[in-house]
Coordinates of C-alpha atoms and ligand atoms in Angstrom, one line a residue:
M92 CA 0.0 0.0 0.0
P93 CA 1.4 3.5 -0.8
T94 CA 2.2 5.8 2.1
P95 CA -0.7 8.2 2.5
A96 CA 0.1 11.6 0.9
L97 CA -1.4 13.3 3.9
F98 CA 1.7 12.4 6.0
K99 CA 3.7 14.9 4.0
L100 CA 1.5 17.6 5.4
I101 CA 2.5 16.9 9.0
G102 CA 4.9 19.6 10.1
N103 CA 6.3 22.5 8.1
T104 CA 3.6 24.6 9.7
P105 CA 3.4 28.4 8.9
L106 CA 4.9 31.1 11.2
V107 CA 3.0 34.3 11.5
Q108 CA 3.9 37.5 13.3
V109 CA 1.6 39.0 15.9
T110 CA 0.9 42.6 14.7
R111 CA -2.2 43.8 16.5
L112 CA -1.4 43.0 20.1
D113 CA 1.0 44.9 22.3
T114 CA 4.3 43.1 22.2
G115 CA 6.4 45.8 23.9
P116 CA 9.8 46.2 22.2
C117 CA 9.7 42.7 20.9
Q118 CA 8.6 40.9 17.7
L119 CA 6.4 37.9 18.5
F120 CA 5.8 35.1 16.0
L121 CA 3.3 32.2 16.3
K122 CA 3.9 28.8 14.8
L123 CA 0.6 27.5 13.6
E124 CA 0.6 23.9 14.8
S125 CA -3.2 24.0 14.3
Q126 CA -2.5 23.7 10.6
N127 CA -1.4 20.1 10.9
P128 CA -3.8 17.6 9.3
G129 CA -5.0 16.4 12.7
G130 CA -5.2 19.9 14.0
S131 CA -2.4 19.9 16.6
I132 CA 1.3 19.7 17.3
K133 CA 0.8 16.1 18.3
D134 CA 0.5 14.9 14.7
R135 CA 4.3 15.2 14.7
I136 CA 4.8 12.7 17.5
G137 CA 2.0 10.4 16.2
L138 CA 4.1 9.9 13.1
S139 CA 7.5 9.7 14.8
I140 CA 6.4 7.3 17.6
I141 CA 4.7 4.9 15.1
E142 CA 7.5 5.0 12.6
A143 CA 10.2 4.4 15.3
A144 CA 8.2 1.4 16.6
E145 CA 7.8 0.0 13.1
A146 CA 11.6 0.5 12.5
D147 CA 12.7 -1.5 15.6
G148 CA 9.9 -4.1 15.3
R149 CA 7.9 -3.2 18.4
L150 CA 5.0 -2.6 16.1
Q151 CA 4.2 -5.3 13.5
P152 CA 1.6 -5.5 10.8
G153 CA -1.8 -6.2 12.3
G154 CA -0.6 -4.8 15.6
T155 CA -2.4 -2.6 18.1
I156 CA -1.3 0.9 19.2
V157 CA -2.3 1.6 22.8
E158 CA -2.0 5.0 24.5
A159 CA -3.3 6.9 27.5
T160 CA -4.3 10.3 26.3
A161 CA -6.5 13.2 27.2
G162 CA -6.6 14.5 23.7
N163 CA -4.3 15.5 20.9
T164 CA -1.8 12.7 21.1
G165 CA -4.7 10.2 20.6
L166 CA -5.8 12.2 17.6
G167 CA -2.3 12.2 16.1
L168 CA -1.8 8.4 16.8
A169 CA -5.3 7.6 15.5
L170 CA -4.8 9.6 12.3
V171 CA -1.5 8.0 11.4
G172 CA -2.1 4.6 13.0
R173 CA -5.5 4.0 11.3
L174 CA -4.2 5.2 7.9
K175 CA -1.4 2.6 8.3
G176 CA -3.9 -0.1 9.0
Y177 CA -3.3 -0.6 12.8
R178 CA -5.8 -1.1 15.5
V179 CA -5.7 2.0 17.8
L180 CA -6.9 1.6 21.4
L181 CA -7.0 4.7 23.5
V182 CA -7.6 5.1 27.2
V183 CA -9.1 8.5 28.0
P184 CA -10.1 10.1 31.3
D185 CA -13.8 10.8 31.6
K186 CA -13.3 14.6 31.7
M187 CA -12.2 14.7 28.1
S188 CA -14.3 16.8 25.8
T189 CA -17.0 15.2 23.7
E190 CA -15.7 16.7 20.6
K191 CA -12.3 14.9 21.0
V192 CA -13.9 11.5 21.8
L193 CA -16.2 11.8 18.8
H194 CA -13.3 12.8 16.6
L195 CA -11.3 9.8 17.8
K196 CA -14.1 7.4 17.1
A197 CA -14.7 8.9 13.7
L198 CA -11.1 8.2 12.8
G199 CA -11.8 4.5 13.7
A200 CA -10.0 4.4 17.1
E201 CA -11.5 2.4 20.0
V202 CA -11.9 4.5 23.1
R203 CA -11.9 3.1 26.7
T204 CA -13.1 5.6 29.2
T205 CA -11.7 5.6 32.7
R206 CA -11.8 7.7 35.9
S207 CA -10.3 11.1 36.0
D208 CA -10.5 11.4 39.7
V209 CA -7.7 9.0 40.6
G210 CA -4.0 9.5 40.5
K211 CA -0.8 7.7 39.5
G212 CA -0.6 4.2 41.0
H213 CA -4.3 3.6 41.0
P214 CA -5.3 0.7 38.6
D215 CA -8.0 3.0 37.0
Y216 CA -5.5 5.8 36.4
Y217 CA -5.5 6.2 32.7
Q218 CA -1.8 5.7 32.2
D219 CA -1.6 2.6 34.4
Y220 CA -4.8 1.2 32.7
A221 CA -3.2 1.7 29.2
A222 CA 0.1 0.1 30.3
R223 CA -1.8 -2.9 31.6
L224 CA -3.9 -3.2 28.4
A225 CA -0.7 -3.1 26.4
R226 CA 0.9 -5.8 28.5
E227 CA -2.1 -8.1 28.3
L228 CA -3.0 -7.7 24.6
P229 CA -1.0 -9.8 22.1
G230 CA 0.7 -7.7 19.4
A231 CA 0.1 -4.5 21.4
F232 CA 2.6 -1.6 21.4
F233 CA 2.3 1.0 24.2
A234 CA 3.1 4.5 22.6
D235 CA 3.8 5.9 26.1
Q236 CA 4.5 9.5 25.1
F237 CA 5.6 10.4 28.6
N238 CA 8.6 8.1 28.3
N239 CA 9.1 7.5 24.6
P240 CA 12.3 9.1 23.2
A241 CA 10.6 9.3 19.7
N242 CA 8.4 12.1 21.2
P243 CA 11.2 14.7 21.8
L244 CA 13.0 13.4 18.8
A245 CA 10.1 14.6 16.5
H246 CA 10.7 18.1 17.8
E247 CA 14.4 17.9 17.7
T248 CA 14.4 16.9 14.1
T249 CA 11.4 18.9 12.7
T250 CA 9.9 21.6 14.9
G251 CA 13.3 23.0 16.0
P252 CA 14.9 23.3 12.6
E253 CA 11.7 24.7 11.0
I254 CA 11.6 27.5 13.6
W255 CA 15.3 28.3 13.2
E256 CA 15.0 28.5 9.4
Q257 CA 11.7 30.4 9.5
M258 CA 13.2 33.0 11.9
G259 CA 16.2 33.5 9.5
H260 CA 18.5 32.4 12.3
E261 CA 17.6 35.5 14.4
L262 CA 15.8 34.3 17.5
D263 CA 16.1 35.1 21.2
A264 CA 13.4 33.1 23.0
I265 CA 10.8 30.4 22.6
V266 CA 7.7 30.2 24.9
V267 CA 6.5 26.7 25.5
G268 CA 4.0 24.7 27.6
V269 CA 4.8 21.3 29.0
G270 CA 2.4 18.4 28.8
S271 CA 4.6 15.3 28.3
G272 CA 7.6 17.7 28.0
G273 CA 8.4 16.3 24.5
T274 CA 8.2 19.7 22.8
L275 CA 10.5 21.4 25.3
A276 CA 13.0 18.5 25.5
G277 CA 13.3 18.2 21.7
L278 CA 13.7 22.0 21.2
T279 CA 16.2 22.2 24.0
S280 CA 18.3 19.4 22.4
Y281 CA 18.2 21.0 19.0
F282 CA 19.0 24.6 20.0
R283 CA 21.7 23.6 22.5
K284 CA 23.6 22.5 19.4
A285 CA 22.3 24.9 16.7
A286 CA 22.0 28.1 18.7
P287 CA 22.6 27.8 22.4
Q288 CA 21.9 31.5 23.0
V289 CA 18.1 30.8 22.4
G290 CA 16.4 30.8 25.8
F291 CA 13.2 29.0 26.8
V292 CA 10.2 30.5 28.7
L293 CA 7.7 28.3 30.4
A294 CA 4.0 29.0 30.2
D295 CA 2.4 27.0 33.0
P296 CA -1.3 26.9 34.1
K297 CA -2.0 28.0 37.7
G298 CA -2.3 24.7 39.7
S299 CA 0.5 23.0 37.9
I300 CA 3.7 22.3 39.8
L301 CA 6.2 23.2 37.1
T302 CA 6.7 26.9 37.7
E303 CA 7.6 26.3 41.3
Y304 CA 10.0 23.5 40.2
V305 CA 11.7 25.9 37.7
D306 CA 11.9 28.7 40.3
T307 CA 13.0 26.7 43.4
G308 CA 13.9 23.1 42.3
R309 CA 11.2 21.9 44.7
V310 CA 8.7 19.2 43.5
S311 CA 5.5 20.1 45.2
D312 CA 3.3 17.2 46.3
T313 CA 0.2 19.3 46.1
S314 CA -1.2 20.5 42.8
G315 CA -4.4 22.3 42.0
S316 CA -6.8 22.0 39.1
W317 CA -7.0 24.0 35.9
A318 CA -9.4 24.0 32.9
V319 CA -6.7 24.5 30.2
E320 CA -6.2 21.3 28.3
G321 CA -2.9 19.6 27.3
I322 CA -0.4 21.4 29.5
G323 CA 0.5 21.6 33.1
E324 CA 1.5 18.7 35.3
D325 CA 1.2 17.3 38.9
F326 CA 4.6 15.5 38.5
I327 CA 7.8 16.0 36.5
P328 CA 7.5 13.9 33.3
A329 CA 10.5 11.6 32.8
I330 CA 11.4 13.1 29.4
A331 CA 11.0 16.7 30.5
D332 CA 14.2 18.8 30.3
L333 CA 13.7 22.1 32.0
S334 CA 17.4 23.0 32.1
G335 CA 17.1 25.6 29.3
V336 CA 14.1 27.4 30.9
R337 CA 15.2 31.0 31.9
K338 CA 11.8 32.2 33.2
A339 CA 8.5 30.6 34.0
Y340 CA 5.1 32.3 34.2
T341 CA 2.0 31.0 36.0
I342 CA -1.1 31.8 34.0
T343 CA -4.6 31.6 35.4
D344 CA -7.5 30.0 33.4
Q345 CA -9.0 33.4 33.2
E346 CA -5.9 34.9 31.5
S347 CA -5.6 31.9 29.2
F348 CA -9.1 32.0 28.0
D349 CA -9.2 35.8 27.6
S350 CA -6.0 35.8 25.6
A351 CA -7.2 32.9 23.3
R352 CA -10.4 35.0 22.6
S353 CA -8.4 38.2 22.0
L354 CA -6.1 36.4 19.6
L355 CA -9.1 35.5 17.5
R356 CA -10.5 39.0 17.6
A357 CA -7.2 40.8 17.0
E358 CA -5.5 38.5 14.6
G359 CA -8.2 36.1 13.3
I360 CA -6.4 33.0 14.7
L361 CA -8.5 30.4 16.3
G362 CA -6.4 28.5 18.8
G363 CA -7.2 26.1 21.7
S364 CA -7.1 26.9 25.4
S365 CA -3.4 26.2 25.8
T366 CA -2.6 28.6 23.0
G367 CA -4.1 31.2 25.3
T368 CA -1.7 30.2 28.1
L369 CA 1.3 30.4 25.9
L370 CA 0.2 33.7 24.3
A371 CA -0.4 35.3 27.7
A372 CA 3.0 34.2 29.0
A373 CA 4.7 35.4 25.7
L374 CA 3.0 38.8 25.9
K375 CA 4.1 39.2 29.5
Y376 CA 7.6 38.2 28.6
C377 CA 7.7 40.5 25.6
R378 CA 6.4 43.5 27.5
E379 CA 8.9 43.1 30.3
Q380 CA 11.9 43.3 28.0
T381 CA 14.0 46.4 27.9
T382 CA 15.7 45.6 24.6
P383 CA 14.1 44.3 21.4
K384 CA 13.9 40.5 21.1
R385 CA 12.6 38.0 18.6
V386 CA 10.3 35.5 20.2
V387 CA 8.3 32.5 19.0
T388 CA 5.4 30.7 20.6
F389 CA 2.8 28.1 19.4
V390 CA -0.8 27.9 18.4
C391 CA -0.7 24.3 19.7
D392 CA -4.0 23.1 18.4
T393 CA -7.1 24.4 16.7
G394 CA -9.8 26.2 18.6
T395 CA -12.6 24.3 16.8
R396 CA -12.0 21.7 19.4
Y397 CA -13.1 24.2 22.1
L398 CA -16.0 26.0 20.5
S399 CA -18.3 24.7 23.1
K400 CA -16.0 25.9 25.9
V401 CA -13.5 28.8 25.4
Y402 CA -15.6 30.4 22.7
N403 CA -19.0 29.8 24.2
D404 CA -20.1 32.7 26.4
G405 CA -22.6 30.5 28.2
W406 CA -20.0 28.0 29.2
M407 CA -17.5 30.7 30.1
H408 CA -20.2 32.4 32.3
D409 CA -21.0 29.1 34.0
Q410 CA -17.3 28.6 34.8
G411 CA -17.2 32.1 36.3
L412 CA -14.7 33.1 33.6
L413 CA -16.8 35.7 31.9
R414 CA -18.2 38.3 34.2
R415 CA -21.1 40.5 33.3
E416 CA -21.6 44.0 34.8
P417 CA -23.6 43.0 38.0
L418 CA -27.1 44.3 38.1
H419 CA -27.4 43.2 41.8
D420 CA -30.7 41.4 41.3
L421 CA -32.0 38.0 40.1
R422 CA -30.9 38.8 36.5
D423 CA -27.3 38.1 37.7
L424 CA -28.3 34.4 38.3
I425 CA -29.7 33.8 34.8
G426 CA -27.3 31.5 32.9
R427 CA -28.6 32.3 29.4
R428 CA -30.0 35.9 29.2
H429 CA -32.7 36.8 26.6
D430 CA -31.5 40.4 26.4
E431 CA -28.0 39.1 25.4
G432 CA -29.5 36.9 22.6
D433 CA -28.7 33.6 24.4
V434 CA -32.1 32.2 24.9
V435 CA -33.6 29.7 22.5
S436 CA -37.3 30.1 22.3
V437 CA -40.4 29.2 20.2
S438 CA -43.5 31.3 19.4
P439 CA -47.1 30.2 20.0
G440 CA -47.6 29.7 16.2
D441 CA -44.7 27.2 15.9
T442 CA -45.5 23.5 15.7
L443 CA -44.6 21.0 18.4
L444 CA -42.1 19.4 16.0
T445 CA -40.3 22.8 15.8
A446 CA -40.2 23.0 19.6
F447 CA -39.0 19.4 19.8
N448 CA -36.2 20.0 17.2
R449 CA -35.0 23.1 19.1
M450 CA -34.9 21.2 22.4
R451 CA -33.0 18.4 20.8
S452 CA -30.5 20.6 19.0
T453 CA -29.8 22.7 22.0
D454 CA -30.0 19.9 24.6
V455 CA -32.6 21.7 26.8
A456 CA -35.7 20.3 28.3
Q457 CA -37.9 23.4 28.2
L458 CA -38.3 26.4 26.1
P459 CA -39.9 29.8 26.8
V460 CA -42.7 30.8 24.4
L461 CA -42.3 34.4 23.3
E462 CA -44.6 36.7 21.3
N463 CA -43.2 40.1 20.4
G464 CA -40.4 39.8 22.9
K465 CA -42.9 39.0 25.8
L466 CA -43.2 35.7 27.5
V467 CA -46.6 34.1 27.0
G468 CA -45.8 30.5 28.1
I469 CA -43.4 27.7 28.7
I470 CA -43.3 24.3 26.9
D471 CA -41.3 21.4 28.2
E472 CA -40.7 17.7 27.4
S473 CA -43.6 16.4 29.5
D474 CA -46.1 18.8 27.7
L475 CA -44.8 17.3 24.4
L476 CA -45.0 13.8 25.6
L477 CA -48.5 14.1 27.0
K478 CA -49.7 15.4 23.6
V479 CA -47.9 13.1 21.2
D480 CA -48.0 9.9 23.2
N481 CA -49.7 7.4 20.8
H482 CA -50.6 10.4 18.5
A483 CA -47.5 11.2 16.5
E484 CA -49.6 13.3 14.2
Q485 CA -50.0 15.8 17.0
F486 CA -46.4 17.0 16.3
S487 CA -48.0 19.3 13.8
S488 CA -50.3 21.0 16.4
L489 CA -49.3 24.4 17.7
V490 CA -47.2 25.4 20.7
G491 CA -49.8 28.0 21.7
A492 CA -52.4 25.2 22.3
T493 CA -50.0 23.0 24.4
M494 CA -47.8 25.4 26.4
T495 CA -48.3 26.1 30.0
S496 CA -49.5 29.7 30.2
R497 CA -50.2 30.0 33.9
L498 CA -46.8 31.3 34.8
E499 CA -45.5 32.5 38.1
T500 CA -42.9 35.1 37.2
L501 CA -40.3 36.5 39.5
H502 CA -39.5 40.2 39.2
P503 CA -35.8 40.9 38.9
S504 CA -35.9 42.5 42.4
A505 CA -37.4 39.3 44.0
S506 CA -35.3 37.7 46.7
V507 CA -33.2 34.5 46.3
Q508 CA -35.5 33.0 48.9
A509 CA -38.5 33.6 46.6
L510 CA -36.5 32.0 43.8
R511 CA -35.8 28.9 46.0
S512 CA -39.4 28.5 46.9
T513 CA -40.4 28.6 43.2
L514 CA -37.8 26.0 42.4
D515 CA -38.7 23.9 45.5
R516 CA -42.3 23.7 44.3
G517 CA -41.1 22.2 41.0
L518 CA -41.9 25.3 39.0
T519 CA -39.8 27.0 36.4
A520 CA -38.3 30.2 37.6
V521 CA -39.1 32.9 35.0
V522 CA -37.5 36.3 35.5
A523 CA -39.6 39.1 33.9
D524 CA -41.1 42.5 34.6
A525 CA -43.8 44.5 32.9
D526 CA -41.4 45.5 30.1
A527 CA -39.4 42.4 29.3
F528 CA -38.6 38.8 29.7
Y529 CA -35.0 38.3 31.0
G530 CA -34.5 34.6 31.1
L531 CA -35.1 31.4 33.1
I532 CA -33.2 30.4 36.3
T533 CA -32.5 26.6 36.5
R534 CA -31.4 24.7 39.6
F535 CA -28.0 24.5 37.9
D536 CA -27.9 28.3 37.6
L537 CA -28.7 28.7 41.3
L538 CA -25.9 26.2 42.2
N539 CA -23.5 28.1 40.0
H540 CA -24.5 31.3 41.7
L541 CA -23.9 29.7 45.1
R542 CA -20.5 28.4 44.0
R543 CA -19.5 31.9 42.7
T544 CA -20.2 33.4 46.1
L545 CA -17.5 31.1 47.4
S546 CA -14.8 32.5 45.1
Ligands
LIG1275 C1 -2.8 21.0 23.7 C2 -1.4 20.8 23.9 N1 -0.9 19.5 24.1 C3 0.5 19.4 24.3 C4 1.4 20.4 24.3 C5 2.8 20.3 24.5 O1 3.0 19.2 25.1 P1 4.2 18.3 25.2 O2 4.9 18.8 26.4 O3 3.6 17.0 25.5 O4 5.1 18.2 24.0 C6 0.8 21.7 24.1 C7 1.6 22.8 24.1 O5 2.5 23.3 24.2 C8 -0.5 21.8 23.9 O6 -1.1 23.0 23.8

């Protein structure tokens, strides 16, 4: 079988200068790893890990590639491995985004989900689970990106030389994140030989232990949690080489997500959450310099993987990462606000089928019924079921004849106690006044509000 032509498109990614964000006295360039065929920097290691294992016989025709992965490495391995005809078996922690799991399955990988609330040493920990599967399965090869030298080698032989060429051999610093540590270790090996004056800057999510390790040499035994995916660690990976890191920045989720969003608005580049971390650290570094420097960082993966998170105002609000101007009344508790265009609704003249399709596509169980911007009713799954049970033709009847129109509305100035009593009685909490409908408050919104008062 011929080698898939697509493999030639892995690597040789474009480099683009940041021109519309404040980079202080520096020039900042972004290497668009999002342009790899699988959408991330990990395509490079997918190819190198598989080809190294084929070359030394650890992976034979008909074999199975096994890996523990929370994301992009699985996609890189699945893309290359499936095209080469291998079975690909991936163990993923259950917090992994639905988009990534669906993408893996669409590529033909088999996905085993395991717990994300257990650590190293526990049999259900995703890396231990994958290692066990690889031992037990005949013909299996454990890709093991955290320990596999073919991981840093991909960056030493491709990413490093590409950057050096693209920068015209004028480069002062590279800003990197560490997941397995492969990117940093490979770039460190390459530049140590090619241009030892190039320094490394670490971008580390708040909660990860790596910044403290760089600053003090201490390996903390307590880590926090962070929402950014792919980088940050609660241990020092075996292949990580932090010896070339001159400065480390701790970046909060808020800063990461804000800077990913501003990169899209300012430069039109749609990157993932870790791109935001790297960019935030790179901009800090650039602005702190007193002499001009030429700096490179990465758009590590495509933001299409995070549209339902980083680029979704509703999700950002639920996470407490997008703050609205407080109105100091019940409107502050509404998750999806009608006056912000975030409420999906129907009108009394719509059919029940339209209502059902909207519920299905937006994954909600109830919809407000609006007429000229005013709330005239609510329709939910049980209203639909009552009507269409054994009478599927009733899907063509109208929302106006089925909705619940006896509504108990809460004025924005009503108390949280009044809200609780509405929810406790099993009613839908509708926030409206004589002029306008503002939105619904669900139990989830109330829980979110209570959580926010903690932080
Ligand atoms: C999503 C993602 N995965 C992985 C990496 C790098 O990881 P590694 O240290 O495994 O090379 C990055 C970024 O630098 C990343 O953004």
